[in-house]
mmCIF file of N, CA and C in Angstrom:
data_model
loop_
_atom_site.group_PDB
_atom_site.id
_atom_site.type_symbol
_atom_site.label_atom_id
_atom_site.label_comp_id
_atom_site.label_asym_id
_atom_site.label_seq_id
_atom_site.Cartn_x
_atom_site.Cartn_y
_atom_site.Cartn_z
ATOM 1 N N MET A 1 93.935 129.663 92.048
ATOM 2 C CA MET A 1 94.158 129.024 92.995
ATOM 3 C C MET A 1 95.580 127.332 93.049
ATOM 4 N N GLY A 2 94.907 126.994 92.820
ATOM 5 C CA GLY A 2 94.906 125.679 91.751
ATOM 6 C C GLY A 2 94.271 124.360 90.949
ATOM 7 N N THR A 3 94.877 123.803 90.719
ATOM 8 C CA THR A 3 93.985 123.255 89.417
ATOM 9 C C THR A 3 94.289 121.773 89.409
ATOM 10 N N ILE A 4 93.356 120.800 89.505
ATOM 11 C CA ILE A 4 94.158 118.820 88.888
ATOM 12 C C ILE A 4 92.504 118.814 88.148
ATOM 13 N N VAL A 5 93.250 117.755 87.040
ATOM 14 C CA VAL A 5 91.950 117.323 86.427
ATOM 15 C C VAL A 5 92.172 115.396 86.679
ATOM 16 N N VAL A 6 90.796 114.954 86.901
ATOM 17 C CA VAL A 6 91.134 114.024 87.073
ATOM 18 C C VAL A 6 89.838 112.702 86.230
ATOM 19 N N GLN A 7 90.454 111.510 85.411
ATOM 20 C CA GLN A 7 89.711 111.157 84.452
ATOM 21 C C GLN A 7 89.397 109.722 84.587
ATOM 22 N N PRO A 8 88.832 108.675 83.585
ATOM 23 C CA PRO A 8 88.964 107.501 84.173
ATOM 24 C C PRO A 8 90.364 107.116 83.337
ATOM 25 N N THR A 9 91.144 107.506 81.668
ATOM 26 C CA THR A 9 92.207 106.973 81.630
ATOM 27 C C THR A 9 92.835 108.130 80.717
ATOM 28 N N TYR A 10 93.863 108.294 80.885
ATOM 29 C CA TYR A 10 94.820 109.273 79.825
ATOM 30 C C TYR A 10 94.766 108.380 78.938
ATOM 31 N N PHE A 11 94.578 109.697 77.991
ATOM 32 C CA PHE A 11 93.792 109.488 76.914
ATOM 33 C C PHE A 11 94.883 109.620 76.081
ATOM 34 N N GLU A 12 96.620 110.404 76.362
ATOM 35 C CA GLU A 12 97.851 110.097 75.727
ATOM 36 C C GLU A 12 98.100 108.566 76.464
ATOM 37 N N ASN A 13 98.447 107.321 75.484
ATOM 38 C CA ASN A 13 98.398 105.893 76.329
ATOM 39 C C ASN A 13 100.150 105.966 75.800
ATOM 40 N N ASP A 14 101.092 106.696 75.623
ATOM 41 C CA ASP A 14 102.750 106.616 75.318
ATOM 42 C C ASP A 14 102.986 105.608 77.182
ATOM 43 N N CYS A 15 101.894 105.977 78.235
ATOM 44 C CA CYS A 15 102.073 105.275 79.090
ATOM 45 C C CYS A 15 101.138 103.880 79.193
ATOM 46 N N GLU A 16 101.449 102.809 79.816
ATOM 47 C CA GLU A 16 100.717 101.813 79.871
ATOM 48 C C GLU A 16 99.581 101.739 80.509
ATOM 49 N N TYR A 17 100.726 102.567 82.108
ATOM 50 C CA TYR A 17 99.774 102.250 83.206
ATOM 51 C C TYR A 17 98.326 102.803 83.414
ATOM 52 N N PHE A 18 98.600 104.258 82.835
ATOM 53 C CA PHE A 18 97.461 105.034 82.760
ATOM 54 C C PHE A 18 96.307 104.758 81.971
ATOM 55 N N THR A 19 96.512 103.586 81.530
ATOM 56 C CA THR A 19 95.126 102.582 80.560
ATOM 57 C C THR A 19 94.806 101.547 81.137
ATOM 58 N N LEU A 20 95.619 101.208 82.062
ATOM 59 C CA LEU A 20 95.332 100.006 82.980
ATOM 60 C C LEU A 20 93.415 99.955 83.577
ATOM 61 N N PRO A 21 92.316 98.571 83.573
ATOM 62 C CA PRO A 21 91.369 99.305 84.228
ATOM 63 C C PRO A 21 91.717 99.605 85.492
ATOM 64 N N GLY A 22 90.791 100.208 85.974
ATOM 65 C CA GLY A 22 90.607 100.875 87.826
ATOM 66 C C GLY A 22 91.659 101.906 87.917
ATOM 67 N N VAL A 23 92.325 102.184 87.021
ATOM 68 C CA VAL A 23 92.971 103.202 87.711
ATOM 69 C C VAL A 23 93.244 104.728 86.689
ATOM 70 N N ALA A 24 92.511 105.488 87.885
ATOM 71 C CA ALA A 24 92.387 106.708 87.316
ATOM 72 C C ALA A 24 93.365 107.494 87.378
ATOM 73 N N ALA A 25 93.325 108.357 86.318
ATOM 74 C CA ALA A 25 94.858 109.406 86.704
ATOM 75 C C ALA A 25 94.278 111.138 86.337
ATOM 76 N N ALA A 26 95.113 111.828 87.778
ATOM 77 C CA ALA A 26 95.184 112.737 87.776
ATOM 78 C C ALA A 26 95.871 113.278 86.907
ATOM 79 N N HIS A 27 95.912 114.330 86.059
ATOM 80 C CA HIS A 27 96.655 115.547 85.558
ATOM 81 C C HIS A 27 96.585 117.008 85.604
ATOM 82 N N GLN A 28 97.426 117.618 84.525
ATOM 83 C CA GLN A 28 97.256 119.269 84.832
ATOM 84 C C GLN A 28 96.701 119.793 86.424
ATOM 85 N N PHE A 29 97.513 119.347 87.143
ATOM 86 C CA PHE A 29 98.134 119.213 88.876
ATOM 87 C C PHE A 29 99.114 120.516 88.908
ATOM 88 N N ALA A 30 98.608 122.160 89.175
ATOM 89 C CA ALA A 30 99.105 122.848 89.902
ATOM 90 C C ALA A 30 98.007 123.344 90.987
ATOM 91 N N VAL A 31 99.571 124.573 91.808
ATOM 92 C CA VAL A 31 98.749 125.482 92.617
ATOM 93 C C VAL A 31 99.849 126.431 92.500
ATOM 94 N N ASP A 32 98.399 127.832 92.669
ATOM 95 C CA ASP A 32 99.407 128.928 92.344
ATOM 96 C C ASP A 32 100.963 129.130 92.916
ATOM 97 N N PRO A 33 102.370 129.413 92.894
ATOM 98 C CA PRO A 33 103.547 129.980 93.607
ATOM 99 C C PRO A 33 102.825 130.569 94.631
ATOM 100 N N ASP A 34 102.964 131.807 94.594
ATOM 101 C CA ASP A 34 101.909 132.531 95.814
ATOM 102 C C ASP A 34 101.163 131.920 96.624
ATOM 103 N N ARG A 35 101.065 130.463 96.659
ATOM 104 C CA ARG A 35 99.397 129.345 97.187
ATOM 105 C C ARG A 35 100.179 128.560 98.109
ATOM 106 N N GLN A 36 101.373 128.438 97.206
ATOM 107 C CA GLN A 36 101.707 126.895 97.332
ATOM 108 C C GLN A 36 101.920 127.244 99.093
ATOM 109 N N GLY A 37 102.436 126.174 100.038
ATOM 110 C CA GLY A 37 102.380 125.555 101.167
ATOM 111 C C GLY A 37 101.502 126.421 102.225
ATOM 112 N N LEU A 38 99.891 126.452 101.573
ATOM 113 C CA LEU A 38 99.466 126.701 102.460
ATOM 114 C C LEU A 38 98.247 125.838 102.480
ATOM 115 N N GLY A 39 98.281 123.953 101.865
ATOM 116 C CA GLY A 39 97.542 123.046 101.862
ATOM 117 C C GLY A 39 96.640 122.954 100.411
ATOM 118 N N ILE A 40 96.912 123.996 99.627
ATOM 119 C CA ILE A 40 95.621 123.544 98.509
ATOM 120 C C ILE A 40 95.868 122.156 97.999
ATOM 121 N N GLY A 41 96.695 122.231 97.799
ATOM 122 C CA GLY A 41 97.320 120.745 96.240
ATOM 123 C C GLY A 41 97.355 119.687 97.119
ATOM 124 N N ARG A 42 97.726 120.076 99.141
ATOM 125 C CA ARG A 42 96.812 117.997 99.358
ATOM 126 C C ARG A 42 95.578 118.331 99.695
ATOM 127 N N MET A 43 94.417 119.110 99.783
ATOM 128 C CA MET A 43 93.333 119.322 100.219
ATOM 129 C C MET A 43 92.765 118.888 97.886
ATOM 130 N N LEU A 44 92.921 119.350 96.983
ATOM 131 C CA LEU A 44 93.075 118.898 96.259
ATOM 132 C C LEU A 44 92.776 117.605 95.379
ATOM 133 N N LEU A 45 94.094 117.142 95.731
ATOM 134 C CA LEU A 45 94.706 115.543 96.062
ATOM 135 C C LEU A 45 93.636 114.893 96.126
ATOM 136 N N ALA A 46 93.535 115.433 97.260
ATOM 137 C CA ALA A 46 92.244 114.197 98.225
ATOM 138 C C ALA A 46 91.135 114.414 98.117
ATOM 139 N N GLN A 47 90.724 115.784 96.838
ATOM 140 C CA GLN A 47 89.045 115.717 96.384
ATOM 141 C C GLN A 47 89.424 115.077 95.653
ATOM 142 N N ALA A 48 90.667 114.957 94.686
ATOM 143 C CA ALA A 48 90.775 114.083 93.685
ATOM 144 C C ALA A 48 90.634 112.761 93.806
ATOM 145 N N GLU A 49 91.450 111.620 94.921
ATOM 146 C CA GLU A 49 91.329 110.997 95.755
ATOM 147 C C GLU A 49 89.518 110.271 95.565
ATOM 148 N N SER A 50 89.201 111.072 96.595
ATOM 149 C CA SER A 50 87.722 110.845 97.459
ATOM 150 C C SER A 50 87.032 110.450 95.656
ATOM 151 N N TRP A 51 87.021 111.778 94.759
ATOM 152 C CA TRP A 51 85.815 111.827 93.850
ATOM 153 C C TRP A 51 86.473 109.966 93.176
ATOM 154 N N ALA A 52 87.924 109.220 93.183
ATOM 155 C CA ALA A 52 87.823 108.263 91.729
ATOM 156 C C ALA A 52 87.972 106.816 92.627
ATOM 157 N N ALA A 53 87.545 107.035 94.359
ATOM 158 C CA ALA A 53 87.673 105.897 94.924
ATOM 159 C C ALA A 53 85.949 105.668 94.860
ATOM 160 N N GLU A 54 85.165 106.886 94.880
ATOM 161 C CA GLU A 54 83.507 107.265 95.093
ATOM 162 C C GLU A 54 83.509 106.394 93.517
ATOM 163 N N ASN A 55 83.927 106.686 92.904
ATOM 164 C CA ASN A 55 83.579 106.046 91.523
ATOM 165 C C ASN A 55 83.901 105.003 90.791
ATOM 166 N N GLY A 56 84.682 104.118 91.971
ATOM 167 C CA GLY A 56 84.636 102.386 91.394
ATOM 168 C C GLY A 56 86.656 102.493 91.513
ATOM 169 N N PHE A 57 86.875 103.520 90.895
ATOM 170 C CA PHE A 57 88.283 103.384 91.006
ATOM 171 C C PHE A 57 89.707 102.272 92.333
ATOM 172 N N ARG A 58 90.248 101.696 91.452
ATOM 173 C CA ARG A 58 91.254 100.883 92.716
ATOM 174 C C ARG A 58 92.257 102.107 93.308
ATOM 175 N N GLU A 59 92.875 102.190 92.030
ATOM 176 C CA GLU A 59 94.236 103.944 92.075
ATOM 177 C C GLU A 59 93.666 104.363 91.562
ATOM 178 N N LEU A 60 95.162 106.225 91.719
ATOM 179 C CA LEU A 60 94.993 107.161 91.026
ATOM 180 C C LEU A 60 96.189 107.463 90.788
ATOM 181 N N ALA A 61 96.403 107.469 89.443
ATOM 182 C CA ALA A 61 98.145 107.502 89.048
ATOM 183 C C ALA A 61 98.446 109.496 88.431
ATOM 184 N N MET A 62 99.542 109.367 88.476
ATOM 185 C CA MET A 62 99.573 110.842 87.680
ATOM 186 C C MET A 62 101.011 110.294 87.870
ATOM 187 N N ASP A 63 102.027 111.163 86.914
ATOM 188 C CA ASP A 63 102.792 111.634 86.370
ATOM 189 C C ASP A 63 103.915 112.948 87.179
ATOM 190 N N THR A 64 105.177 112.935 86.871
ATOM 191 C CA THR A 64 105.747 114.641 87.578
ATOM 192 C C THR A 64 107.276 114.426 86.721
ATOM 193 N N ALA A 65 107.641 115.509 86.347
ATOM 194 C CA ALA A 65 109.185 115.119 85.826
ATOM 195 C C ALA A 65 109.504 114.392 86.893
ATOM 196 N N GLU A 66 111.074 113.843 86.426
ATOM 197 C CA GLU A 66 111.765 113.427 87.138
ATOM 198 C C GLU A 66 112.093 114.674 88.342
ATOM 199 N N PRO A 67 113.062 115.099 87.549
ATOM 200 C CA PRO A 67 113.367 116.275 87.932
ATOM 201 C C PRO A 67 113.329 117.238 89.781
ATOM 202 N N ALA A 68 111.871 116.684 89.677
ATOM 203 C CA ALA A 68 111.255 117.160 90.605
ATOM 204 C C ALA A 68 110.840 116.383 92.000
ATOM 205 N N THR A 69 111.877 116.213 91.908
ATOM 206 C CA THR A 69 111.901 115.242 93.306
ATOM 207 C C THR A 69 111.432 116.016 94.918
ATOM 208 N N HIS A 70 111.378 116.406 94.979
ATOM 209 C CA HIS A 70 110.561 117.619 95.377
ATOM 210 C C HIS A 70 109.022 117.460 95.656
ATOM 211 N N LEU A 71 108.734 117.010 94.551
ATOM 212 C CA LEU A 71 107.250 116.617 94.237
ATOM 213 C C LEU A 71 107.357 114.809 94.651
ATOM 214 N N ILE A 72 108.166 114.112 94.040
ATOM 215 C CA ILE A 72 108.048 112.867 94.536
ATOM 216 C C ILE A 72 107.988 112.674 95.337
ATOM 217 N N GLY A 73 108.584 113.420 96.238
ATOM 218 C CA GLY A 73 109.105 113.499 97.767
ATOM 219 C C GLY A 73 107.660 113.504 98.698
ATOM 220 N N LEU A 74 107.250 114.072 98.355
ATOM 221 C CA LEU A 74 105.735 114.798 98.870
ATOM 222 C C LEU A 74 105.007 113.800 98.417
ATOM 223 N N TYR A 75 104.518 113.294 97.178
ATOM 224 C CA TYR A 75 103.826 112.142 96.831
ATOM 225 C C TYR A 75 103.926 111.019 97.254
ATOM 226 N N ALA A 76 104.955 110.580 97.612
ATOM 227 C CA ALA A 76 105.522 109.254 98.820
ATOM 228 C C ALA A 76 104.800 109.317 100.100
ATOM 229 N N ARG A 77 104.825 110.684 100.542
ATOM 230 C CA ARG A 77 104.407 110.560 101.797
ATOM 231 C C ARG A 77 103.084 110.920 102.085
ATOM 232 N N LEU A 78 102.770 110.805 101.048
ATOM 233 C CA LEU A 78 100.909 111.154 100.945
ATOM 234 C C LEU A 78 99.856 109.419 100.543
ATOM 235 N N GLY A 79 101.521 108.555 100.327
ATOM 236 C CA GLY A 79 100.918 107.107 99.947
ATOM 237 C C GLY A 79 100.876 107.031 98.389
ATOM 238 N N TYR A 80 102.275 107.429 98.097
ATOM 239 C CA TYR A 80 101.685 106.785 96.188
ATOM 240 C C TYR A 80 103.481 106.818 96.247
ATOM 241 N N ARG A 81 103.471 105.629 95.077
ATOM 242 C CA ARG A 81 104.343 104.836 95.199
ATOM 243 C C ARG A 81 105.059 105.079 93.883
ATOM 244 N N GLU A 82 105.870 104.684 93.498
ATOM 245 C CA GLU A 82 106.253 104.909 92.033
ATOM 246 C C GLU A 82 105.940 104.106 91.141
ATOM 247 N N VAL A 83 105.910 103.831 90.262
ATOM 248 C CA VAL A 83 104.911 102.579 89.000
ATOM 249 C C VAL A 83 106.618 102.370 87.613
ATOM 250 N N GLY A 84 106.363 103.642 87.602
ATOM 251 C CA GLY A 84 107.121 103.072 86.325
ATOM 252 C C GLY A 84 107.512 105.024 86.048
ATOM 253 N N GLY A 85 107.794 104.970 84.527
ATOM 254 C CA GLY A 85 108.064 105.979 84.127
ATOM 255 C C GLY A 85 108.206 106.428 82.661
ATOM 256 N N VAL A 86 107.855 107.444 82.217
ATOM 257 C CA VAL A 86 107.468 107.724 80.774
ATOM 258 C C VAL A 86 108.213 108.859 80.434
ATOM 259 N N GLN A 87 108.369 109.141 78.959
ATOM 260 C CA GLN A 87 108.773 110.442 77.721
ATOM 261 C C GLN A 87 108.257 110.362 77.242
ATOM 262 N N TRP A 88 106.765 111.830 77.556
ATOM 263 C CA TRP A 88 105.900 111.620 76.714
ATOM 264 C C TRP A 88 106.592 112.807 75.610
ATOM 265 N N PRO A 89 105.808 112.993 74.488
ATOM 266 C CA PRO A 89 106.286 113.618 73.227
ATOM 267 C C PRO A 89 107.426 114.738 73.537
ATOM 268 N N GLY A 90 107.719 115.527 72.615
ATOM 269 C CA GLY A 90 107.992 117.201 72.728
ATOM 270 C C GLY A 90 108.434 117.336 74.277
ATOM 271 N N LYS A 91 108.806 116.455 75.168
ATOM 272 C CA LYS A 91 109.567 116.703 76.433
ATOM 273 C C LYS A 91 111.040 116.405 76.316
ATOM 274 N N VAL A 92 111.849 117.550 77.034
ATOM 275 C CA VAL A 92 113.041 116.920 76.879
ATOM 276 C C VAL A 92 113.511 116.072 78.637
ATOM 277 N N TYR A 93 112.751 116.510 79.135
ATOM 278 C CA TYR A 93 113.052 115.206 80.652
ATOM 279 C C TYR A 93 111.722 114.108 80.481
ATOM 280 N N ARG A 94 112.462 113.168 81.595
ATOM 281 C CA ARG A 94 111.535 112.067 81.602
ATOM 282 C C ARG A 94 110.574 112.432 83.008
ATOM 283 N N SER A 95 109.156 111.661 83.038
ATOM 284 C CA SER A 95 109.018 111.825 83.949
ATOM 285 C C SER A 95 108.378 110.460 84.489
ATOM 286 N N VAL A 96 108.308 110.487 86.125
ATOM 287 C CA VAL A 96 107.957 109.357 87.249
ATOM 288 C C VAL A 96 106.649 109.448 87.146
ATOM 289 N N VAL A 97 106.453 107.983 87.164
ATOM 290 C CA VAL A 97 105.081 107.952 87.241
ATOM 291 C C VAL A 97 104.418 107.169 88.228
ATOM 292 N N LEU A 98 104.058 107.898 89.224
ATOM 293 C CA LEU A 98 103.199 107.603 90.277
ATOM 294 C C LEU A 98 101.870 107.133 90.692
ATOM 295 N N SER A 99 101.183 106.177 91.922
ATOM 296 C CA SER A 99 99.621 105.416 91.733
ATOM 297 C C SER A 99 99.894 105.272 93.485
ATOM 298 N N LYS A 100 98.679 105.389 93.957
ATOM 299 C CA LYS A 100 98.278 105.179 95.220
ATOM 300 C C LYS A 100 96.986 104.255 94.997
ATOM 301 N N CYS A 101 97.063 103.399 95.889
ATOM 302 C CA CYS A 101 95.742 102.627 96.225
ATOM 303 C C CYS A 101 94.923 103.062 96.935
ATOM 304 N N LEU A 102 93.778 102.779 96.387
ATOM 305 C CA LEU A 102 92.622 104.404 97.202
ATOM 306 C C LEU A 102 91.407 103.317 97.603
ATOM 307 N N GLN A 103 91.278 101.282 97.361
ATOM 308 C CA GLN A 103 90.603 100.979 98.423
ATOM 309 C C GLN A 103 91.767 99.457 98.335
ATOM 310 N N PRO A 104 92.627 99.737 100.414
ATOM 311 C CA PRO A 104 93.185 98.826 100.243
ATOM 312 C C PRO A 104 93.431 97.852 100.999
ATOM 313 N N ASP A 105 91.879 97.411 101.407
ATOM 314 C CA ASP A 105 91.370 96.226 101.175
ATOM 315 C C ASP A 105 90.902 95.182 99.933
ATOM 316 N N ALA A 106 90.452 96.012 98.918
ATOM 317 C CA ALA A 106 90.004 95.572 97.663
ATOM 318 C C ALA A 106 90.989 94.447 97.244
#
């Protein structure tokens, strides 16, 4: 149905934002195409945000392909903001790095 991985830091540190203190990284985020539009992705992302906040992280960051404007728009509607970009080795496209503040009063 769907998957998401959250970890304290992104081991591939070609993007400095993923290595900042207090920033958890979400990646390998996907929903089966036959199940998209059912809220599964939003639920997975909400659980990832909850886990990160409960474990003391200030932000949850992720990246997505720059051409995937529909995903960038979705993440923006869910409170994510663009914080940078990265060209991952072996990829023919750039990725947009997005982050959401999990503790707005901190």
